[in-house]
Short mmCIF file of C-alpha atoms and ligand atoms in Angstrom, two decimals:
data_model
loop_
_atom_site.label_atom_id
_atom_site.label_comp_id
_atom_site.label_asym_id
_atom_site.label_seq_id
_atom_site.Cartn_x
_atom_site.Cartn_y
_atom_site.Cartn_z
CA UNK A 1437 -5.55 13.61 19.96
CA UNK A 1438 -5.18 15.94 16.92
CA UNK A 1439 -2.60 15.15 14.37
CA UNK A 1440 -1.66 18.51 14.61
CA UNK A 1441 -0.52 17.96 18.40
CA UNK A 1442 1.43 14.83 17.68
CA UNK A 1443 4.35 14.16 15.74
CA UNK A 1444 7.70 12.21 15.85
CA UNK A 1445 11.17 13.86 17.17
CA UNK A 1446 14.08 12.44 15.26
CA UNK A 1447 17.99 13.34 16.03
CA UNK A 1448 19.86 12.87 12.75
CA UNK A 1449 22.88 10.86 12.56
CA UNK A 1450 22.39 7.89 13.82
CA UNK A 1451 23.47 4.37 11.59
CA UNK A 1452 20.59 1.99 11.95
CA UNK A 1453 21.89 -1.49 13.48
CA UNK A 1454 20.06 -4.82 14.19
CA UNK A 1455 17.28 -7.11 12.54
CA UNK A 1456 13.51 -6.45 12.13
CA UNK A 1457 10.68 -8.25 11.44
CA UNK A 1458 8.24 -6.67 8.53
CA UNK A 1459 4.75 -7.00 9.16
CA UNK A 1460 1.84 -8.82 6.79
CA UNK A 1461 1.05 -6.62 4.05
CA UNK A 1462 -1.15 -3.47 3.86
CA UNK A 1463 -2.07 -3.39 0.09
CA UNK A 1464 -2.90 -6.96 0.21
CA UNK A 1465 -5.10 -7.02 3.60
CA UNK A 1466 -7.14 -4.17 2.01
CA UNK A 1467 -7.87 -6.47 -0.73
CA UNK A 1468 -8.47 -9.72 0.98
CA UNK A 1469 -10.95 -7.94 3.74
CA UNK A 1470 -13.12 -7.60 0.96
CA UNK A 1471 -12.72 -10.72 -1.03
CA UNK A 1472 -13.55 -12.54 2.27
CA UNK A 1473 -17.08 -10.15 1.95
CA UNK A 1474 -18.38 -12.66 -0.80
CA UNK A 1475 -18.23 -15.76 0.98
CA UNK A 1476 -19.80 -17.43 4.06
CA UNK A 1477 -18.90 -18.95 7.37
CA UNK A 1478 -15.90 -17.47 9.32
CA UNK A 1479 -12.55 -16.51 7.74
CA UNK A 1480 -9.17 -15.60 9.24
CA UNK A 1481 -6.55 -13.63 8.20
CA UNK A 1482 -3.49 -14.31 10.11
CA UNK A 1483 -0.08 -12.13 9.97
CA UNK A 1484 -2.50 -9.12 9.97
CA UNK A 1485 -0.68 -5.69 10.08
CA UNK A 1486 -2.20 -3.83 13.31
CA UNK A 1487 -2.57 -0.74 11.01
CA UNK A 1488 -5.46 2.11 11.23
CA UNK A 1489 -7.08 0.97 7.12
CA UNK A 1490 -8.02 -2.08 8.64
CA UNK A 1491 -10.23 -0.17 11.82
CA UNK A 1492 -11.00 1.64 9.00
CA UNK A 1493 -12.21 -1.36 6.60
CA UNK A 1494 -13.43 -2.52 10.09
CA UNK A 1495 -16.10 0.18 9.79
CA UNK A 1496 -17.06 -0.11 5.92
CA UNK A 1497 -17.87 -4.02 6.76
CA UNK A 1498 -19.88 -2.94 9.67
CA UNK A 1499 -22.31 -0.94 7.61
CA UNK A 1500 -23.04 -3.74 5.29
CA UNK A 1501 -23.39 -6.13 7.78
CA UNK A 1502 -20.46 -8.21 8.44
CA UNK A 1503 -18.36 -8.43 11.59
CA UNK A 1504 -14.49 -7.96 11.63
CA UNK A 1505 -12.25 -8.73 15.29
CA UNK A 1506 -8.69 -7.86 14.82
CA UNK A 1507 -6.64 -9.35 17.75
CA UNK A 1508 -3.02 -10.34 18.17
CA UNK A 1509 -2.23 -9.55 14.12
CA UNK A 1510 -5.39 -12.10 13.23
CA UNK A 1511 -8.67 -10.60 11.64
CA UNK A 1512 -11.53 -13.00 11.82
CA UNK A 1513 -14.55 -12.74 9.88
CA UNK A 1514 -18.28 -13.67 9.93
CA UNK A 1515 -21.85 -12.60 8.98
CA UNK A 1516 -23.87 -11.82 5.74
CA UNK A 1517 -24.12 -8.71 3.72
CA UNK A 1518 -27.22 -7.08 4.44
CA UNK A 1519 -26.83 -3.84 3.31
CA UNK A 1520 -25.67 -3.05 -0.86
CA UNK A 1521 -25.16 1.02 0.08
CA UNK A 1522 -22.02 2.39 2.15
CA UNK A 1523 -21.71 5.75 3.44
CA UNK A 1524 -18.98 8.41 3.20
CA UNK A 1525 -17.63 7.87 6.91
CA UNK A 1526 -15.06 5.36 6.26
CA UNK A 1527 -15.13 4.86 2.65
CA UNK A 1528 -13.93 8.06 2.42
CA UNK A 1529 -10.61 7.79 4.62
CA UNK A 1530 -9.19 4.37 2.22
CA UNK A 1531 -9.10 3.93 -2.07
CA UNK A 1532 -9.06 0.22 -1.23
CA UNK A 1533 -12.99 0.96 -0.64
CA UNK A 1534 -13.85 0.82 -4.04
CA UNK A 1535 -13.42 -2.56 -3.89
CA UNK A 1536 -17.13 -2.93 -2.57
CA UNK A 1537 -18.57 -1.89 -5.69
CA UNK A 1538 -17.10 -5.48 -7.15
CA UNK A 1539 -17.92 -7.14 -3.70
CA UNK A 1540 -22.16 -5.62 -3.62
CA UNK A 1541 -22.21 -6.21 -7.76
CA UNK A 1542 -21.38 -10.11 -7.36
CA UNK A 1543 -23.33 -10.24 -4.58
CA UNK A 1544 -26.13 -8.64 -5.65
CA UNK A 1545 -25.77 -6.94 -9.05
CA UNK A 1546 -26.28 -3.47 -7.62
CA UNK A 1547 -23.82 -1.41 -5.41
CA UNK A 1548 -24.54 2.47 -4.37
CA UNK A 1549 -20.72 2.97 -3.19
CA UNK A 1550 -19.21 7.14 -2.42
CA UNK A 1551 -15.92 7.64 -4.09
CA UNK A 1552 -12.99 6.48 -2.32
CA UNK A 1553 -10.36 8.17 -0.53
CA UNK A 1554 -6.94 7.55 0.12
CA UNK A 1555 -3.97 9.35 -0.17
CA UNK A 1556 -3.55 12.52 -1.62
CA UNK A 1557 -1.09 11.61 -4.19
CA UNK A 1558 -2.51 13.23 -7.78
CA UNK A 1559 -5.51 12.16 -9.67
CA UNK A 1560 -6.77 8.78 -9.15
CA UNK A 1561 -9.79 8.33 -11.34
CA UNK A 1562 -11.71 5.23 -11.73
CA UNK A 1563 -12.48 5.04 -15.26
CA UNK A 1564 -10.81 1.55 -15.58
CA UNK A 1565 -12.51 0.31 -12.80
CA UNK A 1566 -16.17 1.57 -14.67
CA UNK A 1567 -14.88 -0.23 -18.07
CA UNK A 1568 -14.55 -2.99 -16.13
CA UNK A 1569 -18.23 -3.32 -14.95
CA UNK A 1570 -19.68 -1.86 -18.02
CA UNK A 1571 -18.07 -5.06 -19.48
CA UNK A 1572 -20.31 -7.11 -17.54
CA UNK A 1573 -23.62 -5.42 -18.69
CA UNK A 1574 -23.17 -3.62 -15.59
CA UNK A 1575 -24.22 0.43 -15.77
CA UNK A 1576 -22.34 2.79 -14.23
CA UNK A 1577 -23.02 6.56 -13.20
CA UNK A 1578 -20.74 8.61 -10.78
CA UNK A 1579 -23.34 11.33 -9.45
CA UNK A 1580 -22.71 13.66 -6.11
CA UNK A 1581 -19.62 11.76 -4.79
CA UNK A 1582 -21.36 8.54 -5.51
CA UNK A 1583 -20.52 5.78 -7.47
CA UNK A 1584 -23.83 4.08 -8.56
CA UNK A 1585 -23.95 0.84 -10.56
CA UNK A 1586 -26.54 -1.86 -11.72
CA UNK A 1587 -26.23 -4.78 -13.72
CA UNK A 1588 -28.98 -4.86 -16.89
CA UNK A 1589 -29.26 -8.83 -16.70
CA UNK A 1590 -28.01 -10.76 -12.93
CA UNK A 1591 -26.47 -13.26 -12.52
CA UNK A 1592 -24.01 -11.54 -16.14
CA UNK A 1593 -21.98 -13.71 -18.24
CA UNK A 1594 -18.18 -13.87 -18.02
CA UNK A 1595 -16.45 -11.59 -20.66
CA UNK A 1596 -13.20 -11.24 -22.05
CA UNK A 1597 -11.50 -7.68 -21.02
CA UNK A 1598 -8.56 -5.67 -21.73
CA UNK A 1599 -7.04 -3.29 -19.53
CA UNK A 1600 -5.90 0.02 -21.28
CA UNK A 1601 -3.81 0.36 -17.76
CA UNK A 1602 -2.60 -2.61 -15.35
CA UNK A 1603 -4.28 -1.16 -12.30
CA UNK A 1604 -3.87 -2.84 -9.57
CA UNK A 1605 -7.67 -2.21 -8.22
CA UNK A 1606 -9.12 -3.01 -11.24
CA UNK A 1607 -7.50 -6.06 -11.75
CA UNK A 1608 -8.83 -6.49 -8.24
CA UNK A 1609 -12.61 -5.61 -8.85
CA UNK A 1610 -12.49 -7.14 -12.29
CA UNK A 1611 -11.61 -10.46 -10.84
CA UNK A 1612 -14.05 -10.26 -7.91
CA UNK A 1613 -16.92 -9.41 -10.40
CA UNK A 1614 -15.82 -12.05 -12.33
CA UNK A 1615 -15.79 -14.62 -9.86
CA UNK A 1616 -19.78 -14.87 -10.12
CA UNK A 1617 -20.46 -14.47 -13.93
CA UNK A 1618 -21.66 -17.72 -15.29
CA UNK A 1619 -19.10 -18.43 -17.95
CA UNK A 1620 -15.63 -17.87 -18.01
CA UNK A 1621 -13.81 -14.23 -17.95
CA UNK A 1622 -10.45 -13.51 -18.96
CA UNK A 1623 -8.50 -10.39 -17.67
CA UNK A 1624 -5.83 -9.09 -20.51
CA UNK A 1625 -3.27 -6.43 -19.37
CA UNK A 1626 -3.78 -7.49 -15.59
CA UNK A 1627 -1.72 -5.91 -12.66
CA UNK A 1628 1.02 -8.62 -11.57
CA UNK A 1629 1.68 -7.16 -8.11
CA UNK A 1630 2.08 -10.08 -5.34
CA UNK A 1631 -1.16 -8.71 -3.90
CA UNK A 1632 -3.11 -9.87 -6.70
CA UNK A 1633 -1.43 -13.17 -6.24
CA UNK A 1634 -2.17 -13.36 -2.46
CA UNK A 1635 -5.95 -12.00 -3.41
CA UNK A 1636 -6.43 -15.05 -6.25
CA UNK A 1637 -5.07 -17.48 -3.78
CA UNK A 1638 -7.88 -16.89 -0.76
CA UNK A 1639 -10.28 -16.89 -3.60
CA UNK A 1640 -9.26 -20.38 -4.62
CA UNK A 1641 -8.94 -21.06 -1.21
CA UNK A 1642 -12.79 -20.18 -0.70
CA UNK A 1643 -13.58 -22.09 -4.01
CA UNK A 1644 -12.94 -20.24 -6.95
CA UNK A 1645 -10.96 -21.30 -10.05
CA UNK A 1646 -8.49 -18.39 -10.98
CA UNK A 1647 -5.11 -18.93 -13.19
CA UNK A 1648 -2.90 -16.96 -14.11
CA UNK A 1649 -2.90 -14.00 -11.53
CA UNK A 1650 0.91 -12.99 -11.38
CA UNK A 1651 0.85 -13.06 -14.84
CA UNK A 1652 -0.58 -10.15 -17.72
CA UNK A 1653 -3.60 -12.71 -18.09
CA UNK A 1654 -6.03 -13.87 -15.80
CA UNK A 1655 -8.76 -16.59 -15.92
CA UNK A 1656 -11.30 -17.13 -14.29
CA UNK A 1657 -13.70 -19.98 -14.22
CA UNK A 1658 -17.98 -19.88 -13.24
CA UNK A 1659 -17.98 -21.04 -9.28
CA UNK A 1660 -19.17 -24.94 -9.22
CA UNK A 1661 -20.43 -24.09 -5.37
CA UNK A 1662 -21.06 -20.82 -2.75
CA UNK A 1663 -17.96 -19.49 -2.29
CA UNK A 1664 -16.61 -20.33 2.01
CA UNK A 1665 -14.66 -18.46 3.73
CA UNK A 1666 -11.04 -19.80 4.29
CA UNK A 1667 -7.78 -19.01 6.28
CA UNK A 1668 -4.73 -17.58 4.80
CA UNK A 1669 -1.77 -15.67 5.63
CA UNK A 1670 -1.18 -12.49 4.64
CA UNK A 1671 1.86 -11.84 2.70
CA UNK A 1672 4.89 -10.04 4.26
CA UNK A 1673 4.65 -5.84 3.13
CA UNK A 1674 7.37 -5.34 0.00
CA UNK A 1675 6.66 -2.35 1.00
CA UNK A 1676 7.59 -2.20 4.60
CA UNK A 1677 10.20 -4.20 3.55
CA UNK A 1678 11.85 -1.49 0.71
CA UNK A 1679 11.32 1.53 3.64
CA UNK A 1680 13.60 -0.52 6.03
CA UNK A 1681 16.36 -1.34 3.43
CA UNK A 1682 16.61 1.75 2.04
CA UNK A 1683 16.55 3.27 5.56
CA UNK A 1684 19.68 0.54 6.21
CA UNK A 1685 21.19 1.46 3.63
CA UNK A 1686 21.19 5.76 3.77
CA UNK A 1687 22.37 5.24 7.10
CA UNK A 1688 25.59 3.62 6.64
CA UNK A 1689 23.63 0.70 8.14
CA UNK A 1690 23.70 -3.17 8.71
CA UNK A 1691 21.13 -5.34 9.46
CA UNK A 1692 18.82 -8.30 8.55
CA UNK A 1693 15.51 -7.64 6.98
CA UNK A 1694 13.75 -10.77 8.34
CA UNK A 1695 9.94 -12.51 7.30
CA UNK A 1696 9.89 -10.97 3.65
CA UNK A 1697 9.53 -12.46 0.14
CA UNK A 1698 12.90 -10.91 -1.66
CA UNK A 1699 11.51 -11.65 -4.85
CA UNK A 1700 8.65 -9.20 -4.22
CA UNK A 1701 11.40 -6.16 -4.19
CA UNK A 1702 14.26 -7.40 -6.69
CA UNK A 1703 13.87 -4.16 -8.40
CA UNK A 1704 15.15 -2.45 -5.15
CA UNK A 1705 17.39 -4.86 -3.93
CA UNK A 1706 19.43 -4.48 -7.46
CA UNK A 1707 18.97 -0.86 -7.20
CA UNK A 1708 20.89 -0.51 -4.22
CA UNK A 1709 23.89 -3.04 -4.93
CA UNK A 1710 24.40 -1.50 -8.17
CA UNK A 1711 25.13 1.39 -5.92
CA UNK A 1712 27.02 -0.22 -3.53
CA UNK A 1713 25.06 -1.84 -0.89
CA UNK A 1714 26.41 -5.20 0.23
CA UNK A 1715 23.13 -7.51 0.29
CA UNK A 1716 22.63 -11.42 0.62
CA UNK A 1717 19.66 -12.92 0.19
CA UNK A 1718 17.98 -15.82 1.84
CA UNK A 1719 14.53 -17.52 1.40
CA UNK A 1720 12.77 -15.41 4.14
CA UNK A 1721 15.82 -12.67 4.69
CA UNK A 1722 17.58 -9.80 3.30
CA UNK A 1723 20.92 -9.05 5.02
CA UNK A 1724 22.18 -5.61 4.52
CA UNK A 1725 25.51 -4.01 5.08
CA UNK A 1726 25.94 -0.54 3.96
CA UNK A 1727 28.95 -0.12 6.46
CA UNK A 1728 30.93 0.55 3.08
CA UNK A 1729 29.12 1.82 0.46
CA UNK A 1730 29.79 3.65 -2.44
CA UNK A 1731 26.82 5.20 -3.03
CA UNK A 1732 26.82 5.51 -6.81
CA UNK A 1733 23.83 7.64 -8.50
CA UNK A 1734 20.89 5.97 -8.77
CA UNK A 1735 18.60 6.14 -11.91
CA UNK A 1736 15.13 4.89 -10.48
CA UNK A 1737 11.24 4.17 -13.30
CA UNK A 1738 8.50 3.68 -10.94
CA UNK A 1739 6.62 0.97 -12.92
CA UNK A 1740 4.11 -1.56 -12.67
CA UNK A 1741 5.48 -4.95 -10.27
CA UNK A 1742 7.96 -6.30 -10.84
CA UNK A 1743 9.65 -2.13 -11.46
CA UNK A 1744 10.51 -0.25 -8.70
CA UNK A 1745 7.34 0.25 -6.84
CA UNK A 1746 5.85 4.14 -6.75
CA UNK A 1747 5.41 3.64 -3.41
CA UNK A 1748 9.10 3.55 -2.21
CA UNK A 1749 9.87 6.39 -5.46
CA UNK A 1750 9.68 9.04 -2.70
CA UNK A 1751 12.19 7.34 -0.48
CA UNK A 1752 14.76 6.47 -3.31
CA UNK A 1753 14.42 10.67 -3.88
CA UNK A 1754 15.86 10.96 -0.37
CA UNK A 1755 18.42 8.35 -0.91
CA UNK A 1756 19.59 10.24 -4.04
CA UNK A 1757 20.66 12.82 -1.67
CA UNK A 1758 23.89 11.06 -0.25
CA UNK A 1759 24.75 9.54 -3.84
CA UNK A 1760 27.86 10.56 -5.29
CA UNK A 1761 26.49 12.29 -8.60
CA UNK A 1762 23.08 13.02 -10.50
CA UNK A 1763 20.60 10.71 -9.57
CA UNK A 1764 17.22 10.50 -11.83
CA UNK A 1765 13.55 9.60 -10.25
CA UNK A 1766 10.75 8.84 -12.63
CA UNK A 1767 7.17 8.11 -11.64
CA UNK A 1768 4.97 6.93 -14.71
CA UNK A 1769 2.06 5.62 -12.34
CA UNK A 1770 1.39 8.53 -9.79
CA UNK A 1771 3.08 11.33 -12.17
CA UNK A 1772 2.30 13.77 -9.21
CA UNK A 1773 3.79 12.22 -6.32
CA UNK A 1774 6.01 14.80 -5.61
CA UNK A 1775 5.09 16.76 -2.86
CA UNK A 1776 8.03 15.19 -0.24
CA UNK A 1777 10.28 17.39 -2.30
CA UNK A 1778 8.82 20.54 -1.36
CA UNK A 1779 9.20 19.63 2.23
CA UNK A 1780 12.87 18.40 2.36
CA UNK A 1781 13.74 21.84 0.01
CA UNK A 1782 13.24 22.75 4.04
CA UNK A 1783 15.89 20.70 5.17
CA UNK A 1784 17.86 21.74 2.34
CA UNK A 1785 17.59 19.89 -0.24
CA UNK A 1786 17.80 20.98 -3.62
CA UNK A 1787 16.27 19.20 -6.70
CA UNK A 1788 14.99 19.71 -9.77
CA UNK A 1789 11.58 18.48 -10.77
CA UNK A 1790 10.31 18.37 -14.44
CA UNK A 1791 7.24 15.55 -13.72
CA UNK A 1792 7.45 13.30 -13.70
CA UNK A 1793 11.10 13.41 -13.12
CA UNK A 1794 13.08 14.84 -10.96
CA UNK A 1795 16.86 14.99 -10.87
CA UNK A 1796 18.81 15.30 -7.89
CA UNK A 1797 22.43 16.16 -7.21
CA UNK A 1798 24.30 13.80 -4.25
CA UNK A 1799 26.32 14.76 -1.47
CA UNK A 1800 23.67 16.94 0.28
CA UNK A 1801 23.79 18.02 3.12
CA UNK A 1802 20.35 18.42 5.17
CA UNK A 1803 19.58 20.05 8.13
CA UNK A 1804 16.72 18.87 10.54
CA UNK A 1805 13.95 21.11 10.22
CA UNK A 1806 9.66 21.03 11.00
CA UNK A 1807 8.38 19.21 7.88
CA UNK A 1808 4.90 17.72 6.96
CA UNK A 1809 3.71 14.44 5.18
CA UNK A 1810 0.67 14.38 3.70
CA UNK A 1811 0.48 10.43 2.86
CA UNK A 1812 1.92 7.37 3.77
CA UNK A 1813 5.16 7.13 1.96
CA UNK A 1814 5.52 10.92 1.92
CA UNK A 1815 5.52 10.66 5.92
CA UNK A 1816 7.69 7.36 6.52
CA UNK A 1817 10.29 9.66 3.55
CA UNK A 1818 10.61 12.46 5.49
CA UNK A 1819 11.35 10.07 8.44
CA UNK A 1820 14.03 8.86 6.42
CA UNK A 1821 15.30 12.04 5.21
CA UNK A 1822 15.40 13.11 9.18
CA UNK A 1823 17.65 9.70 9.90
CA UNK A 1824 20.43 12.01 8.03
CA UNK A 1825 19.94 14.98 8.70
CA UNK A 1826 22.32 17.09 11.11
CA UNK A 1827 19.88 18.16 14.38
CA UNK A 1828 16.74 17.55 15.26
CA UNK A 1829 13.59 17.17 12.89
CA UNK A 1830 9.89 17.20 13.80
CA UNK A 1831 8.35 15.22 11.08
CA UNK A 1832 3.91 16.00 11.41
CA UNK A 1833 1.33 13.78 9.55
CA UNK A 1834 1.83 10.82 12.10
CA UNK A 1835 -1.70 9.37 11.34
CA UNK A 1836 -0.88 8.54 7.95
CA UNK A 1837 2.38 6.57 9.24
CA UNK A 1838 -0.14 4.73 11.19
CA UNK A 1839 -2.33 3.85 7.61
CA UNK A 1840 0.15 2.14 6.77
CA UNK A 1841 2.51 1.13 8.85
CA UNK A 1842 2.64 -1.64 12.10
CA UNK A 1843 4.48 -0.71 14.94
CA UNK A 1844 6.76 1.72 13.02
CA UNK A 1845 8.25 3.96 15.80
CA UNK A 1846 9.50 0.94 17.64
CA UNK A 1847 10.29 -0.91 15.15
CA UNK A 1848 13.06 2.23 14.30
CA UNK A 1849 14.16 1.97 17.98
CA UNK A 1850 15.08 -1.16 17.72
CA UNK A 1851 17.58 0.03 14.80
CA UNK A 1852 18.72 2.42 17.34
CA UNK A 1853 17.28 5.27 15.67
CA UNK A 1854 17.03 8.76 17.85
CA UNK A 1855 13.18 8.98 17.36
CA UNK A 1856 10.47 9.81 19.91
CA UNK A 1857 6.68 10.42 19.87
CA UNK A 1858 5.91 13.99 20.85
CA UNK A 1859 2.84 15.66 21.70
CA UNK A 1860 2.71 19.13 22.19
CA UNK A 1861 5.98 20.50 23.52
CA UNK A 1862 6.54 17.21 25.85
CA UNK A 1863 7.72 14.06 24.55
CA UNK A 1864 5.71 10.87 25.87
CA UNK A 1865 7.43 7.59 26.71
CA UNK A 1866 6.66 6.10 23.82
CA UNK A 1867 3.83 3.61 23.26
CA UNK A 1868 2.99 3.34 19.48
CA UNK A 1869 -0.66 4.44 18.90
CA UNK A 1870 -2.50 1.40 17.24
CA UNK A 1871 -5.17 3.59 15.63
CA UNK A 1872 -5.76 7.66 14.75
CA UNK A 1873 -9.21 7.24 13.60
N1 EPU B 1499 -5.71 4.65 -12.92
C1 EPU B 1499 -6.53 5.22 -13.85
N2 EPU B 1499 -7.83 4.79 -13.89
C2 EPU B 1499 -8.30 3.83 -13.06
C3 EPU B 1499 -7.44 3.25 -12.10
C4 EPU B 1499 -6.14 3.69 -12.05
O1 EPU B 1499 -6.15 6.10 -14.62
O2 EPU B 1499 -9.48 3.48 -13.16
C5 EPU B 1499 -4.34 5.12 -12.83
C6 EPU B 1499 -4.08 5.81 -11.49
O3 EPU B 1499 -4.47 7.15 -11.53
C7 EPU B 1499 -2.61 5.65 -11.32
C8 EPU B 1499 -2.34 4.29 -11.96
O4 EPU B 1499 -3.46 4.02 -12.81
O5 EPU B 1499 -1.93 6.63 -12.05
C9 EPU B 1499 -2.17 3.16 -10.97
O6 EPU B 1499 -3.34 3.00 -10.18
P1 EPU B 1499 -3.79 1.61 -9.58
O7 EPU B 1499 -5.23 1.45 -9.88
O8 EPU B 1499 -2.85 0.55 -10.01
O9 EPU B 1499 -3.59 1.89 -8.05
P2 EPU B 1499 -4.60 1.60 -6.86
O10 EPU B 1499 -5.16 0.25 -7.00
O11 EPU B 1499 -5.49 2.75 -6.66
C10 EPU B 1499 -2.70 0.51 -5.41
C11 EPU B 1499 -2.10 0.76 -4.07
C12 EPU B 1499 -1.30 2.05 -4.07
C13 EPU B 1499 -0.23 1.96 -5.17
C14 EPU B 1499 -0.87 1.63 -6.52
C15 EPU B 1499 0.12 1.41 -7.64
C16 EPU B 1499 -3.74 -0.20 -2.59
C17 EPU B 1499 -4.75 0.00 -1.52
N3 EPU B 1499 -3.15 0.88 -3.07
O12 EPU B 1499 -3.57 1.61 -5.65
O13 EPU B 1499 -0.66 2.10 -2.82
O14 EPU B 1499 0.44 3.18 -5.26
O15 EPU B 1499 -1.66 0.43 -6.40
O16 EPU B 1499 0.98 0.37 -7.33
O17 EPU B 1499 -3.48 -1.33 -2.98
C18 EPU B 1499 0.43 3.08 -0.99
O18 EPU B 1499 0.50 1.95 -0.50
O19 EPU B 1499 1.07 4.07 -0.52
C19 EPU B 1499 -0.40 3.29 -2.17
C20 EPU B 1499 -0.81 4.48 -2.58
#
């Protein structure tokens, strides 16, 4: 089925109701499918999101040799790399991919990797990542979409490094690179997201010595044995987690938010009291009640964890809308991620947009329109912006809701959202599609 044919049908209007269950986390899966790469033995990954990066991560690990089964949200893992080259085919379709070139270089000190995709959300070079491995001894060249890289002297010694930038993938390569350097490495300026958290724990799990990760500075210690593979749980999506609750909350909503770590999205949850959302927290659940909100502006910084995650910037744009008063939106980290605003101008909406910033008035009123997301969180926004609009929207770009997202459709009919799957000009019962690759 093209993703031009299909797309989702959503009547405006409707205030979300009810409790949902967020699924294990995307960002972190994509980083602990790899990590599992470097040991031996079988691993599993339990609380899997059934998401289409994973088929997709499903193919990369088939090239090199390993086998992946996802089944009832658990991916198990066995076999040996065989293979220190991947092709375009599915390296192309995920950025998480370039997380081979730290997985083949502490394997084998040599890694012939094409440059990643992902989504199309600005420029997303890799130049940290390369300082990273140059570090090492390792040399890097980036020639015809290829990413080649060799170390001068294998097995390297550990080194101390400083990130000019907390990236969250580099932090992630540097510390698998790391994990088989002889002596001791030290990562200064690390990322602090909860997936590198959830990434150092299987690691440790397997039999690495990491401290620190969570935390600007990272050590890590020369392996005593061959690193096993281990069992862990993934961690619930934050960002699964910050779509629903700010869905909740535009709607006029109430609900519970249930299986999620609140401390992973404080800087949203105090977002949205300050303007006016009732929420309680428990260990494992956020309980919403937007029934009556204020909806004061909102002045949002996408920054590095713990800020307000770039990934849910595009959805705070859309809750701007029904604030009462100028709301502000600044991305730092993907200064270009601001293409959802050229597609809800079609609904109506009217913003203005000096990047990264953008300013938006409240008390808009949107109209449901034919729109089209070009990534994840542009897609899942323009879902959101559809919740309120008046009519009916047709929101295209479905395959990239199904990147990211487990189950998504139903998950918003359980809310009691007006949403359908349509293909063509008929609407299908709806049966979520597990996979659009
Ligand atoms: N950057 C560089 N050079 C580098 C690496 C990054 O300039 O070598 C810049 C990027 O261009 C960007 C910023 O640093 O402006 C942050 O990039 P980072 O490396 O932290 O991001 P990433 O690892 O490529 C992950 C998530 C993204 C999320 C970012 C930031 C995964 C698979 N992806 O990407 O998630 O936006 O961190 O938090 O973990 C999404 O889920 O929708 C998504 C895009």
């Amino acid at each position: 089925m093209l993703d031009s044919e299909t797309y989702l049908k959503v009547n405006g209007g409707k205030s979300l109701q009810g409790n949902i269950e967020i699924s294990g986390s995307k960002n972190s899966i994509l980083a602990l499918i790899p990590t599992m790469c470097l040991g031996e033995g079988e691993g599993v990954l339990t609380n899997a999101p059934e998401i289409s990066d994973v088929e997709a991560m499903k193919g990369i690990l088939e090239e090199i040799g390993i086998q992946l089964i996802c089944e009832n949200k658990t991916v198990r893992i066995t076999g040996d790399i065989v293979y220190n080259e991947l092709s375009k085919q599915y390296v192309s379709k995920i950025r998480a991919s370039n997380l081979f070139l730290g997985v083949l270089l502490a394997r084998f000190g040599k890694a012939i990797v094409p440059l990643s995709g992902g989504d199309k959300i600005g420029n997303r070079p890799i130049d940290i990542h390369l300082h990273v491995f140059n570090k090492f001894g390792i040399k890097t060249n980036v020639e015809d979409g290829f990413v080649k890289c060799e170390a001068t002297q294998f097995p390297y010694k550990g080194q101390t490094i400083f990130l000019r930038f907390p990236s969250v993938g580099a932090t992630e390569n540097a510390m698998l690179v790391a994990s088989a350097a002889e002596s001791e490495s030290i990562i200064y300026n690390a990322a602090m997201e909860p997936e590198i958290v959830d990434m150092a724990i299987l690691l440790n799990s397997m039999g690495a010595n990491i401290t620190g990760a969570g935390t600007s500075v990272i050590h890590i210690q020369p392996l005593k044995q061959k690193l096993m593979r281990a069992n862990h749980e993934v961690i619930p999506d934050r960002l699964e987690a910050g779509t629903f609750l700010l869905m909740l909350a535009i709607t006029n909503g109430r609900g519970m938010i249930k299986h999620v770590i609140p401390e992973h999205i404080m800087s949203v949850i105090s977002i949205l009291m300050d303007s006016g959302v009732d929420i309680k927290l428990e260990e494992h659940n956020i309980i919403v009640d937007a029934t009556n909100c204020k909806f004061d502006p909102i002045q949002v910084d996408a920054l590095p964890f713990p800020g307000f995650p770039t990934d849910l910037q595009p959805f705070a744009s859309v809750y701007a809308v029904k604030c009462n008063g100028k709301s502000t939106i600044k991305d730092t980290i993907h200064t270009e991620r601001f293409h959802h605003l050229y597609e809800m101008n079609k609904m109506g909406m009217v913003s203005t947009n000096i990047s990264p910033m953008v300013m938006i008035m409240g008390k808009q009123k949107l109209t449901g329109t034919s729109v089209i997301g070009s990534d994840i969180r542009m897609a899942v926004s323009l879902v959101m912006a559809a919740l309120i609009a008046e009519g009916e929207s047709n929101i295209y770009g479905l395959s990239h809701i199904y990147r990211g997202y487990d189950n998504f459709v139903n998950k918003l009919i359980q809310l009691g959202a007006d949403i359908s799957i349509a293909y063509k000009d008929t609407i299908e019962p709806i049966k979520e599609l597990k996979t659009v690759l």
